[in-house]
Coordinates of C-alpha atoms in Angstrom, one line a residue:
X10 CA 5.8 13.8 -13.1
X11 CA 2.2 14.0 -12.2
X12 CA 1.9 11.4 -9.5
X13 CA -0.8 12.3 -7.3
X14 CA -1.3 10.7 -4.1
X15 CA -4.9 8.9 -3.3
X16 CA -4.5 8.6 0.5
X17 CA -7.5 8.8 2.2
X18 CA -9.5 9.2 -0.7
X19 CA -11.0 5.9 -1.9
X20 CA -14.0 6.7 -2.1
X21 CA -14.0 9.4 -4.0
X22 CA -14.2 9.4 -7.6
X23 CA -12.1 11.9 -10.1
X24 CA -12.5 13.1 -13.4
X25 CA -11.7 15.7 -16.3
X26 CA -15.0 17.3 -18.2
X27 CA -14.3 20.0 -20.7
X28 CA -16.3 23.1 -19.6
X29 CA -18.1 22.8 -23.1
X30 CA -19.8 19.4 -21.9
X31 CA -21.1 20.2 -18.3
X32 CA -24.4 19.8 -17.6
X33 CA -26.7 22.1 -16.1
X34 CA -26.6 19.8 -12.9
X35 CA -23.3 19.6 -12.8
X36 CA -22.6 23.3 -13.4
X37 CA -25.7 23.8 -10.6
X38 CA -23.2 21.8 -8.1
X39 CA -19.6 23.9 -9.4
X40 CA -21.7 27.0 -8.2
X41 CA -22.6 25.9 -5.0
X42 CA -19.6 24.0 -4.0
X43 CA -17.9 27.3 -4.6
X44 CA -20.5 29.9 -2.9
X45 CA -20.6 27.8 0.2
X46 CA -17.2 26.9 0.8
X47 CA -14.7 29.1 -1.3
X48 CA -13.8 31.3 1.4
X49 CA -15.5 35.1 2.7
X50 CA -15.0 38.4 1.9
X51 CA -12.7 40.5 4.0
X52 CA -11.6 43.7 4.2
X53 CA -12.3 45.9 1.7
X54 CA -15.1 45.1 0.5
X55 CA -18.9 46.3 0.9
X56 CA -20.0 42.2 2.0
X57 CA -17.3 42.0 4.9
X58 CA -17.8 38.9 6.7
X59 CA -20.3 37.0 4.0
X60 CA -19.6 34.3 1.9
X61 CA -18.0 34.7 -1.4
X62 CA -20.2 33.8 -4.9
X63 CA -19.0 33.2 -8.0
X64 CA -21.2 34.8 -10.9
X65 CA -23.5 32.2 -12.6
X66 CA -22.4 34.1 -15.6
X67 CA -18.7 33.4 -15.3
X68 CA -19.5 29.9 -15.4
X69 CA -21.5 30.1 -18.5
X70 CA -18.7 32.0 -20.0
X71 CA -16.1 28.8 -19.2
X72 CA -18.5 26.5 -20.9
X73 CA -18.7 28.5 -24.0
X74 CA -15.1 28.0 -24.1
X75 CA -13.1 25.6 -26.3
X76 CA -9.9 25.5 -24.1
X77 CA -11.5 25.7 -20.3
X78 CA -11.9 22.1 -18.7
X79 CA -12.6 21.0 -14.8
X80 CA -11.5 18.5 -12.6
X81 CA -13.9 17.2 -10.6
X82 CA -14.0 15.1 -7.1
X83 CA -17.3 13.2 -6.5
X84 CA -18.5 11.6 -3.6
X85 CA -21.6 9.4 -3.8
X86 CA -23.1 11.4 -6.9
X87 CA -22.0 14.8 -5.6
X88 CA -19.2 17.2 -6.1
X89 CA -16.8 17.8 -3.0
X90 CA -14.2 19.3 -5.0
X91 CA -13.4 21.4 -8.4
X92 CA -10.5 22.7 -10.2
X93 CA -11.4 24.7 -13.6
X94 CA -8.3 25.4 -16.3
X95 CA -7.5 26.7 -18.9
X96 CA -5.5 24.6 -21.9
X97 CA -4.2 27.3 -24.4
X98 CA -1.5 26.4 -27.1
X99 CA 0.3 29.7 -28.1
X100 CA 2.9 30.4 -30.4
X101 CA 2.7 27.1 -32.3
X102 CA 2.8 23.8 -29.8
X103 CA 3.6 26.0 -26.7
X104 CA 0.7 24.8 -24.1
X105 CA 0.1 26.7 -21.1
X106 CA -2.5 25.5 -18.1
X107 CA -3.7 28.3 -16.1
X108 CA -5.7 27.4 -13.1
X109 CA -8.8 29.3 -12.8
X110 CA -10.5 27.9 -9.6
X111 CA -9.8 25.6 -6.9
X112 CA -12.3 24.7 -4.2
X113 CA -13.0 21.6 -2.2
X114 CA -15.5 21.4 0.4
X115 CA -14.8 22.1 3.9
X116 CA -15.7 18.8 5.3
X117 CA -13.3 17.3 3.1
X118 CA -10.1 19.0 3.0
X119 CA -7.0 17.9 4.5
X120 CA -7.8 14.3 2.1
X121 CA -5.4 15.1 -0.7
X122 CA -8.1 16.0 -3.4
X123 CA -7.3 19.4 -3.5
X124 CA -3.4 18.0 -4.6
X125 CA -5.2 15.6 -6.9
X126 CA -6.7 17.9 -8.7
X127 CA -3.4 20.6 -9.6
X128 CA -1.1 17.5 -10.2
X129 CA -3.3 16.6 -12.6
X130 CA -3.8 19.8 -14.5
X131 CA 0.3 20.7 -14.0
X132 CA 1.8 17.6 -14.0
X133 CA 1.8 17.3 -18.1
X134 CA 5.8 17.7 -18.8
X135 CA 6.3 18.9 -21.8
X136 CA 3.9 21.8 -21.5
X137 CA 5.2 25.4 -21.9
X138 CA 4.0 26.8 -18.7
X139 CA 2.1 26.1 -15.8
X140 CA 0.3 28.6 -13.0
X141 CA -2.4 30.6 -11.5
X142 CA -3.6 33.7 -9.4
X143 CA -4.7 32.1 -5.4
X144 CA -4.3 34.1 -2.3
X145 CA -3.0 30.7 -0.8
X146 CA 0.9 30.8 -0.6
X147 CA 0.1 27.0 0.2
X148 CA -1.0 26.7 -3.7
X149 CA 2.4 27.9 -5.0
X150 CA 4.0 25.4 -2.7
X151 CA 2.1 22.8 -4.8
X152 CA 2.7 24.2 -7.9
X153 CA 6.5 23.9 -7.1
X154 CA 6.0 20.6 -6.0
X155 CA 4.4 19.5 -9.3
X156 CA 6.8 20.6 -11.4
X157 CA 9.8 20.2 -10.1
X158 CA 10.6 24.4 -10.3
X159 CA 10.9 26.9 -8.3
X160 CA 8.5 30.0 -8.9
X161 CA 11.3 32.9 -9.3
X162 CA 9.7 36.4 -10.7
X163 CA 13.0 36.8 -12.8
X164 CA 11.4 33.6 -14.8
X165 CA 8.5 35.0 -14.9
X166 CA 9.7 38.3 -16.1
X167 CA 11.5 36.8 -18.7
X168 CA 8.3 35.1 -19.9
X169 CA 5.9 37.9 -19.1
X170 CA 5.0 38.4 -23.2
X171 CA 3.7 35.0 -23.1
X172 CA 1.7 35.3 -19.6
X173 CA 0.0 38.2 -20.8
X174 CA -1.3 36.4 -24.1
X175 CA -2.8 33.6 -21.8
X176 CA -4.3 36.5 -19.5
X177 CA -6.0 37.6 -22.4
X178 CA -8.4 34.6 -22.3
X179 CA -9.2 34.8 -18.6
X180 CA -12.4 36.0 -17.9
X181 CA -11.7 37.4 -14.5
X182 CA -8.1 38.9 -15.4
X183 CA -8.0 40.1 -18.9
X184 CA -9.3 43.5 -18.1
X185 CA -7.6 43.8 -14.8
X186 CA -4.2 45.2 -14.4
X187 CA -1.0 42.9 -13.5
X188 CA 2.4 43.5 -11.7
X189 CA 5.5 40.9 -12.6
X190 CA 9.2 43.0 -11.1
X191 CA 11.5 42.0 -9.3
X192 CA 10.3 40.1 -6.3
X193 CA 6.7 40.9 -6.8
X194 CA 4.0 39.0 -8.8
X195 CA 0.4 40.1 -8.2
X196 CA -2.8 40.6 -10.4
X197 CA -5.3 43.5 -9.6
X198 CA -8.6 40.6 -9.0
X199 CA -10.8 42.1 -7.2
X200 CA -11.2 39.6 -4.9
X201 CA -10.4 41.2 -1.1
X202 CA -10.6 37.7 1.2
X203 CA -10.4 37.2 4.7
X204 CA -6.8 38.6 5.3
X205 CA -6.0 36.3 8.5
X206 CA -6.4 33.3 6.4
X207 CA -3.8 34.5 4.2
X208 CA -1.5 35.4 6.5
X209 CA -1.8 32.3 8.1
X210 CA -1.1 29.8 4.8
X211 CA 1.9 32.5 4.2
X212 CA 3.7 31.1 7.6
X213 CA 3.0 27.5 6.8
X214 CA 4.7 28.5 2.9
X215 CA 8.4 27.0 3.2
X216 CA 11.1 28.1 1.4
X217 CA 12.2 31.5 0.3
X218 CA 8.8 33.6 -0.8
X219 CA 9.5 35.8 -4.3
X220 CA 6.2 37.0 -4.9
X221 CA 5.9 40.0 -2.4
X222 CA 3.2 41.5 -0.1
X223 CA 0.0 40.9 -1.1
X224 CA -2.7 44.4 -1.5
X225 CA -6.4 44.0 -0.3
X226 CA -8.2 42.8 -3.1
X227 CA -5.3 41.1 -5.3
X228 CA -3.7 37.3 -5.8
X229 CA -0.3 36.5 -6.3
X230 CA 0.0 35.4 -9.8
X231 CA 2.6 31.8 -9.8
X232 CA 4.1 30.5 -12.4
X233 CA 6.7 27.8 -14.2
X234 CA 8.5 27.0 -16.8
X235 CA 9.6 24.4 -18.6
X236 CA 13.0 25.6 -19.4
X237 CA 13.4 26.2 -15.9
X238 CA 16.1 23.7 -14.1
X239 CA 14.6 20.7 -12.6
X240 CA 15.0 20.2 -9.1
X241 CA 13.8 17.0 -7.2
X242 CA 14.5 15.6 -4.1
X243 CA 14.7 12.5 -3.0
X244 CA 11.9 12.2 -0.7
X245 CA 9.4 14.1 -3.6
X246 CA 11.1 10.8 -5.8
X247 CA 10.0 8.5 -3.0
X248 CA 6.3 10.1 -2.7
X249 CA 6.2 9.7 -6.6
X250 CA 6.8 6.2 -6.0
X251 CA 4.4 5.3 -2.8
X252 CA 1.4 4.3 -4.6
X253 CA 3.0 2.7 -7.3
X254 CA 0.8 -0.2 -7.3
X255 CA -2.1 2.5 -7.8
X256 CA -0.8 3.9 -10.6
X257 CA -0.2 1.2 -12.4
X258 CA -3.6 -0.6 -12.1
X259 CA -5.3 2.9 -12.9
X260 CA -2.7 2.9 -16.1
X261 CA -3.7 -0.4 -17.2
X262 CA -7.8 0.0 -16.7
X263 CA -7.3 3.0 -19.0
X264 CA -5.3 1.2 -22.1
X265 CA -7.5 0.6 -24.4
X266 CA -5.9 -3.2 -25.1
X267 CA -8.7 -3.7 -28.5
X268 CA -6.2 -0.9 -30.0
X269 CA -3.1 -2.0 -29.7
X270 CA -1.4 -3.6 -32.7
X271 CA 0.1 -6.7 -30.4
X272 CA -3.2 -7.8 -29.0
X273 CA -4.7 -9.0 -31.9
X274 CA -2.4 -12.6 -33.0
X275 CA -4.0 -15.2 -30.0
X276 CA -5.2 -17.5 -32.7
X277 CA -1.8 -17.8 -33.9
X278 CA -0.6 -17.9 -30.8
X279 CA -2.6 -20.5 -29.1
X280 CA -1.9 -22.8 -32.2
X281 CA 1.6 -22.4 -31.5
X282 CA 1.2 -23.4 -28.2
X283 CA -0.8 -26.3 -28.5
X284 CA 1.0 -27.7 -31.6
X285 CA 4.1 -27.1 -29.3
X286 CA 3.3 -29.1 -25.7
X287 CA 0.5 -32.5 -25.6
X288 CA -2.3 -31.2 -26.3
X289 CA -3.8 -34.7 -25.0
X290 CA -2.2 -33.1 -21.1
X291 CA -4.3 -30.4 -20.8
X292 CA -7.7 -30.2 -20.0
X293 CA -8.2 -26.6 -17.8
X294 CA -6.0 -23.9 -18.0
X295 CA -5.8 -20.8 -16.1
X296 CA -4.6 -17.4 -17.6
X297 CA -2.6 -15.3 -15.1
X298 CA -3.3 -11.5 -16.2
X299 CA -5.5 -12.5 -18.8
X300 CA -6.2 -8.7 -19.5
X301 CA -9.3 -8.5 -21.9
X302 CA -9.4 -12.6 -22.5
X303 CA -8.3 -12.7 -25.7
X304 CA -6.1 -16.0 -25.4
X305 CA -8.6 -17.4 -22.6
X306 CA -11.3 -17.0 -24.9
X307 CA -9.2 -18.8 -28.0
X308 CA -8.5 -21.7 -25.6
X309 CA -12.2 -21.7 -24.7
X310 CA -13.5 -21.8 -28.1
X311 CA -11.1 -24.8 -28.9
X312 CA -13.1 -26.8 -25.7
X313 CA -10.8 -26.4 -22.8
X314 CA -12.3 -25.3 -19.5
X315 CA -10.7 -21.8 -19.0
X316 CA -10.5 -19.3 -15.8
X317 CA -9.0 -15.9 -16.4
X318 CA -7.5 -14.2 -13.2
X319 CA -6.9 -10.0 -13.9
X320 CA -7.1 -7.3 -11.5
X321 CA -8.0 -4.3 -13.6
X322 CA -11.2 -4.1 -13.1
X323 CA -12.3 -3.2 -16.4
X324 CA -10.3 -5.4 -18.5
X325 CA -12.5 -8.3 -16.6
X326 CA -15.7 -6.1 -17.3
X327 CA -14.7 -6.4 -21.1
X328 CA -13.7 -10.3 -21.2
X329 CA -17.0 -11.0 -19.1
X330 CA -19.0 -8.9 -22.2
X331 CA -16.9 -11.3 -24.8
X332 CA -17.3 -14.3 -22.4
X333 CA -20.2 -16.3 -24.0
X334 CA -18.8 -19.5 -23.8
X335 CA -19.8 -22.0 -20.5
X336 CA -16.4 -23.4 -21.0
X337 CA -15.0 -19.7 -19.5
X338 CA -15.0 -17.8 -16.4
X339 CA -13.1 -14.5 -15.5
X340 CA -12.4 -13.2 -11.8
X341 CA -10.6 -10.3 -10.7
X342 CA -7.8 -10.5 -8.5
X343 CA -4.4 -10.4 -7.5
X344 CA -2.4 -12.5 -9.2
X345 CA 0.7 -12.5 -6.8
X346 CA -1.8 -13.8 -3.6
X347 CA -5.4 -14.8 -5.1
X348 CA -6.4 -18.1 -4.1
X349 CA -8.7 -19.9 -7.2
X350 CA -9.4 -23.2 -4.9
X351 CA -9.0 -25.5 -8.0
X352 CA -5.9 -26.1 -10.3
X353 CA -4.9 -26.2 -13.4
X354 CA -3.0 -28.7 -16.2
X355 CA -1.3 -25.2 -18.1
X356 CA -1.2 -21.8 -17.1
X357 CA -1.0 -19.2 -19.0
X358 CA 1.1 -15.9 -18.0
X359 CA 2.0 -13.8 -20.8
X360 CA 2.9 -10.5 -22.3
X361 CA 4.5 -9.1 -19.4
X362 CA 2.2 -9.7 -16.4
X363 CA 6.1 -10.9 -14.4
X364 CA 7.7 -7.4 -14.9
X365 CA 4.5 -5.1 -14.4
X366 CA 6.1 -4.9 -10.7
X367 CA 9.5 -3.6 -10.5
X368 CA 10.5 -5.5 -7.1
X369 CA 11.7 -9.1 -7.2
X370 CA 9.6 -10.6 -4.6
X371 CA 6.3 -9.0 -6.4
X372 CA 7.0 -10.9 -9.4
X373 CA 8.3 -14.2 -7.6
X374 CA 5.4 -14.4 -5.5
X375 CA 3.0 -14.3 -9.0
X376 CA 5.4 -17.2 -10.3
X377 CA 4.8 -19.2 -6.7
X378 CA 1.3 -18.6 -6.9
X379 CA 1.1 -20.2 -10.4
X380 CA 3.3 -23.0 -9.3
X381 CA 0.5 -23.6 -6.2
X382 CA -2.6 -23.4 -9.2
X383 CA -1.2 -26.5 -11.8
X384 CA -1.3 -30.0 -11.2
X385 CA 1.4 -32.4 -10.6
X386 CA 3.9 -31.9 -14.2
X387 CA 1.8 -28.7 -14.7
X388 CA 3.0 -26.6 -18.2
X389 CA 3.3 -23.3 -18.1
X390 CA 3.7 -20.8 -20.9
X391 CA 5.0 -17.6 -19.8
X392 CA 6.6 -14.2 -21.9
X393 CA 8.6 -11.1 -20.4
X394 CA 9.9 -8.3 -21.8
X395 CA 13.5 -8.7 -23.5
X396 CA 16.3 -6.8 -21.2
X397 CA 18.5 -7.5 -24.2
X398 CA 16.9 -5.7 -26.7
X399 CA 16.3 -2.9 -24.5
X400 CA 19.7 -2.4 -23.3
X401 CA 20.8 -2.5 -27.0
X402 CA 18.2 0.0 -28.4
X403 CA 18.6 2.2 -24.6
X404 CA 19.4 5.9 -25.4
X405 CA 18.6 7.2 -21.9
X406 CA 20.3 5.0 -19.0
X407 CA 21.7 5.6 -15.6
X408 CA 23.4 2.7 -13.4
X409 CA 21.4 4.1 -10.1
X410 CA 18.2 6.7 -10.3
X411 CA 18.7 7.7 -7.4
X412 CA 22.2 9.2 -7.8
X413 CA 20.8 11.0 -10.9
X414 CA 17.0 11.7 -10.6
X415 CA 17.0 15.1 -12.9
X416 CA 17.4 12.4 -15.6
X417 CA 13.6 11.2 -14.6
X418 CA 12.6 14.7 -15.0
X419 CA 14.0 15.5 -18.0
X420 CA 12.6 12.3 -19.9
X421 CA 10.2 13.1 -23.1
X422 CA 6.5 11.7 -22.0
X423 CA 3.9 10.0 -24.4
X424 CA 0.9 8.5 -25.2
X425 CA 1.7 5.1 -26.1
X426 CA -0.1 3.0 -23.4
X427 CA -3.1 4.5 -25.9
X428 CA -2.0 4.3 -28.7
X429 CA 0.9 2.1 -30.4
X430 CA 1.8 0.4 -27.5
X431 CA 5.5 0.1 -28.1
X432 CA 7.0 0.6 -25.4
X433 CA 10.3 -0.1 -27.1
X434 CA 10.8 3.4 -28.2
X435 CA 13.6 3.9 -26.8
X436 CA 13.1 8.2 -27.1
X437 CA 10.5 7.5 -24.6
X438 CA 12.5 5.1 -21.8
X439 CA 14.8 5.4 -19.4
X440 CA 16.9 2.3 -18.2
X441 CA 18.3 1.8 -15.0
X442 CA 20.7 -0.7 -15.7
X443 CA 21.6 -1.9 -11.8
X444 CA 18.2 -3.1 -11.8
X445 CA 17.0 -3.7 -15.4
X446 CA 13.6 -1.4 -14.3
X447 CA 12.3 0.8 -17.4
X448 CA 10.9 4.0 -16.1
X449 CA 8.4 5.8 -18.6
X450 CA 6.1 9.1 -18.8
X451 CA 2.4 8.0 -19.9
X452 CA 0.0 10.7 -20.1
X453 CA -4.1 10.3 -20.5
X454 CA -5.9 13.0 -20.8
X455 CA -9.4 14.1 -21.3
X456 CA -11.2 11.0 -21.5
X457 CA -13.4 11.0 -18.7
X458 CA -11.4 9.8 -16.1
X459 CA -8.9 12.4 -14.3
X460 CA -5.9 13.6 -16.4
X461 CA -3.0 13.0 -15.5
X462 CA 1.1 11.9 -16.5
X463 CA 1.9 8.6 -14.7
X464 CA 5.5 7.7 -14.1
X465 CA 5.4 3.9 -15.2
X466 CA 8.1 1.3 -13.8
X467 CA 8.4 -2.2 -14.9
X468 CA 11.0 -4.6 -14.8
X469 CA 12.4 -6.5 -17.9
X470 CA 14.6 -9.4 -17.8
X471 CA 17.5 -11.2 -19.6
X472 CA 17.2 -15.1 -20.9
X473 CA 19.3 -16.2 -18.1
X474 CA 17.3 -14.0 -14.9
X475 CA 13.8 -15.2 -16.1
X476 CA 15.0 -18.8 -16.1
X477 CA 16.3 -18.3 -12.7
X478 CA 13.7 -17.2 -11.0
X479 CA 11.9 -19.8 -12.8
X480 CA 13.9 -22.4 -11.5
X481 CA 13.7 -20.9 -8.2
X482 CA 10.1 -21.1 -7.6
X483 CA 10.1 -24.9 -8.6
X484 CA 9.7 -25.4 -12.0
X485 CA 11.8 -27.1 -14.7
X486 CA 12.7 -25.0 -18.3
X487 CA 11.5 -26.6 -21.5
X488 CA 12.1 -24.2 -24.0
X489 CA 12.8 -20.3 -24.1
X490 CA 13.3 -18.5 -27.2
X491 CA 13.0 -14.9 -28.3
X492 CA 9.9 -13.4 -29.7
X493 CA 7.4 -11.4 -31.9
X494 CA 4.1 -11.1 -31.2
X495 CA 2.3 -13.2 -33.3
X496 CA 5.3 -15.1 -34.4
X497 CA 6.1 -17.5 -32.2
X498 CA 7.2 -20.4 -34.3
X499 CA 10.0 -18.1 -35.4
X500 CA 13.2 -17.5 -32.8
X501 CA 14.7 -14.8 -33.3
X502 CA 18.4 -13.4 -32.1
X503 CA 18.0 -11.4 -28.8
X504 CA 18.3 -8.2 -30.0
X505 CA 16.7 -8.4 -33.2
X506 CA 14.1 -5.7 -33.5
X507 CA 11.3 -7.5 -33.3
X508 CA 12.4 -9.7 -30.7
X509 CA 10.4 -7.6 -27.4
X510 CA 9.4 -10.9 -25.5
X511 CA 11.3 -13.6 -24.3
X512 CA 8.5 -16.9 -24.1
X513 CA 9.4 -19.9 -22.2
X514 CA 7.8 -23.1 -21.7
X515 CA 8.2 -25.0 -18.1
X516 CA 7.4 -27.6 -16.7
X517 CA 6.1 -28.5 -12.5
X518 CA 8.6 -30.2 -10.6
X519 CA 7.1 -33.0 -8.9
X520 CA 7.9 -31.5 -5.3
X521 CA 6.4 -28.7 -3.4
X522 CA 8.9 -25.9 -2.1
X523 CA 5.8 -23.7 -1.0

């Protein structure tokens, strides 16, 4: 739900800070990003024509809160653009995000960040409610774009109880009075801006506008529900999708791999494997998508020379921090098109590295690639997730997305890229079975880095399509049988519970098909 696009912004660097942990630097820059390029007073007030400044004592207030946070944009040390919020659970496990303030600095606009910055403070689906007060009919438009719901005052109306609890903890509107009828939504602010500017983001507002006329020195006050009826087009499910490759590197350098249950059996593992092929055949080995190095350092420590090829950045960070071996060397790169310049007697390409991309080609040219890295009669031990198993344990499933994409919407998110891992929980996928892609909801939040809800893809396979492609890209089958992690010697049935990876053993073809 809360796929935000990074176009044109590579440069710049996002994150989430609760209020309560800003430093006086950083709450020094908030202020001055905002009295230099928020916007100027119009009619109505007493400073006509000056620049609008936000009260150094407004700002102290949201850091003496416990449920005010900020997204931030940095560029080269310095904030370019800010978003505060509030977070408030009411009634229960009923969370509402209110946004308090959004500016970004004039020579940056126009670069997305401002969009970067909502989606990832409203794109968390399973909260209660999601809104603000702006001036800019521009902001609602992003808002309804976020969350999939049209802002309608008779929603509103019927949730006006629970607005007016959240109002309670905003500084700037709890004493202020508020509007929500029939076809107009405004809160009393306070803030009179330079009318032609709103006038001007109200003509570029598509759609059918519920919110009214707008009095001198008031905001429309926006907002969504969750009960609401999901609407999404195809073109917003095609934008989700643009940067997939984005989101799912960013996904991956935040899992924290250490904590997940499944990470921690390579000594097993590697026994298996070399107790399995001729150990006396294999003298270097590469590890395609070697995440953190776990089984690149086992194979090191056992006196093979080992090169580990990842391209999160951080998970090579942490295996260069473990690395303390000569024996091992880790780079970061692309496994589908990086080119090592030296080969290999076994590669390694495991737990799911072929299926982290959800078109064909993606994942035949990493199988190619490997096939290009090993010496003549090369091994290679490769696992990918069991399409078996997770058609058997599926509870959400459509034939073509597409045809049904309020499905998508309506899927439960979690937190299990940080915490179990198990993304076999079948409350938490959704299979397309034309395609055998697994779309899931991942959320991060408050860690540093810029919350948000990723839409995950990946692509899982049966015994017969992993062989297949296998066989297309050169190589001959040894062995395949079904798995648990950490558990290799035993084969299990193909939809046995614990059976989530499918490991095969091949072998190089003495021929080159390049």
């Amino acid at each position: 739900m809360a796929f935000f696009s990074q176009n044109g912004i590579q440069n710049i660097q996002f994150k989430t800070i609760a209020c309560n942990r800003l430093t006086d630097e950083e709450l020094r820059q908030c202020k001055a990003l905002f009295d230099n390029h928020y916007g100027i007073w119009g009619e109505g007030s007493s400073n006509k024509g000056a620049r609008i400044r936000f009260p150094k004592s407004l700002y102290e207030t949201y850091r003496n809160s416990d449920n005010t946070y900020v997204a931030l944009a940095f560029l080269d040390g310095e904030v370019i653009g800010q978003a505060f919020y509030l977070k408030k659970v009411i009634e229960g496990e009923n969370r509402v995000a209110w946004v308090l303030q959004l500016v970004v600095h004039e020579k940056y606009r126009k670069r997305g960040i401002a969009k970067t910055l909502l989606y990832s403070i409203w794109g968390f689906s399973d909260d209660y409610a999601w809104g603000l007060a702006t001036s800019n009919a521009l902001t609602v438009k992003t808002l309804e774009k976020a969350t999939f719901r049209k802002v309608r005052t008779e929603e509103m109306i019927k949730h006006k109880e629970k607005i007016l609890m959240v109002k309670e903890e905003i500084p700037f509107a709890r004493e202020n009075e508020l509007m929500i009828e029939q076809n107009v939504s405004i809160l009393d602010s306070g803030f009179p801006v330079d009318r032609a500017v709103i006038d001007h983001n109200l003509q570029l507002y598509e759609g059918e506008w519920e919110l009214g006329a707008l009095p001198i020195g008031h905001e429309w006050l926006a907002f969504t529900f969750r009960d609401q009826e999901c609407q999404i087009t195809k073109e917003e499910y095609e934008e989700m999708f643009e940067n997939s490759e984005k989101i799912v590197n960013d996904a991956y350098n935040r899992m924290n791999l250490s904590e997940q249950p499944w990470t921690r059996h390579q000594r097993e593992e590697v026994d298996f494997v070399l107790q399995h092929l001729d150990a006396e055949r294999i003298h270097k080995v590469i590890d395609f998508g070697c995440g953190n190095g776990r089984h690149a350092l086992e194979f090191a420590g056992r006196g093979f020379d080992v090169l580990g090829v990842d391209y999160s950045e951080r998970n090579i960070r942490i295996a260069k921090s473990k690395g303390d071996s000569p024996r091992v060397r880790f780079v970061e790169g692309d496994c589908r098109s990086i080119e090592l310049k030296e080969t290999a007697d076994l590669a390694l390409c495991l737990y799911d590295v072929v299926g982290s991309f959800v078109k064909e080609k993606d994942n035949l040219d990493i199988i190619r690639n490997i096939y290009r890295h090993l010496n003549e009669s090369g091994l290679l031990v490769m696992s990918v997730m069991n399409l078996e198993l997770t058609s058997a344990l599926a509870k959400n499933w459509v034939s073509d997305l597409q045809k049904e994409l309020e499905t998508l919407v309506k899927l439960p998110p979690s937190r299990i890229m940080q915490s179990s891992g198990n993304i076999f929980n079948p409350d938490y996928y959704l299979l397309e079975t034309n395609t055998g892609v697994v779309y899931r909801k991942e959320q991060f939040e408050n860690e540093g880095d810029l919350s948000a809800e990723y839409v995950i893809r990946d692509k899982r396979y049966s015994r017969r399509e992993i062989c297949g492609l296998l066989e297309l890209a050169g190589f001959r089958i040894l062995e395949t049988r079904y798995v648990q992690a950490g558990r290799w010697e035993k084969a299990l049935d193909a939809e046995d519970l614990a059976a989530k990876e499918i490991l095969i053993f091949a072998e190089k073809m003495n021929f080159d098909i390049g």
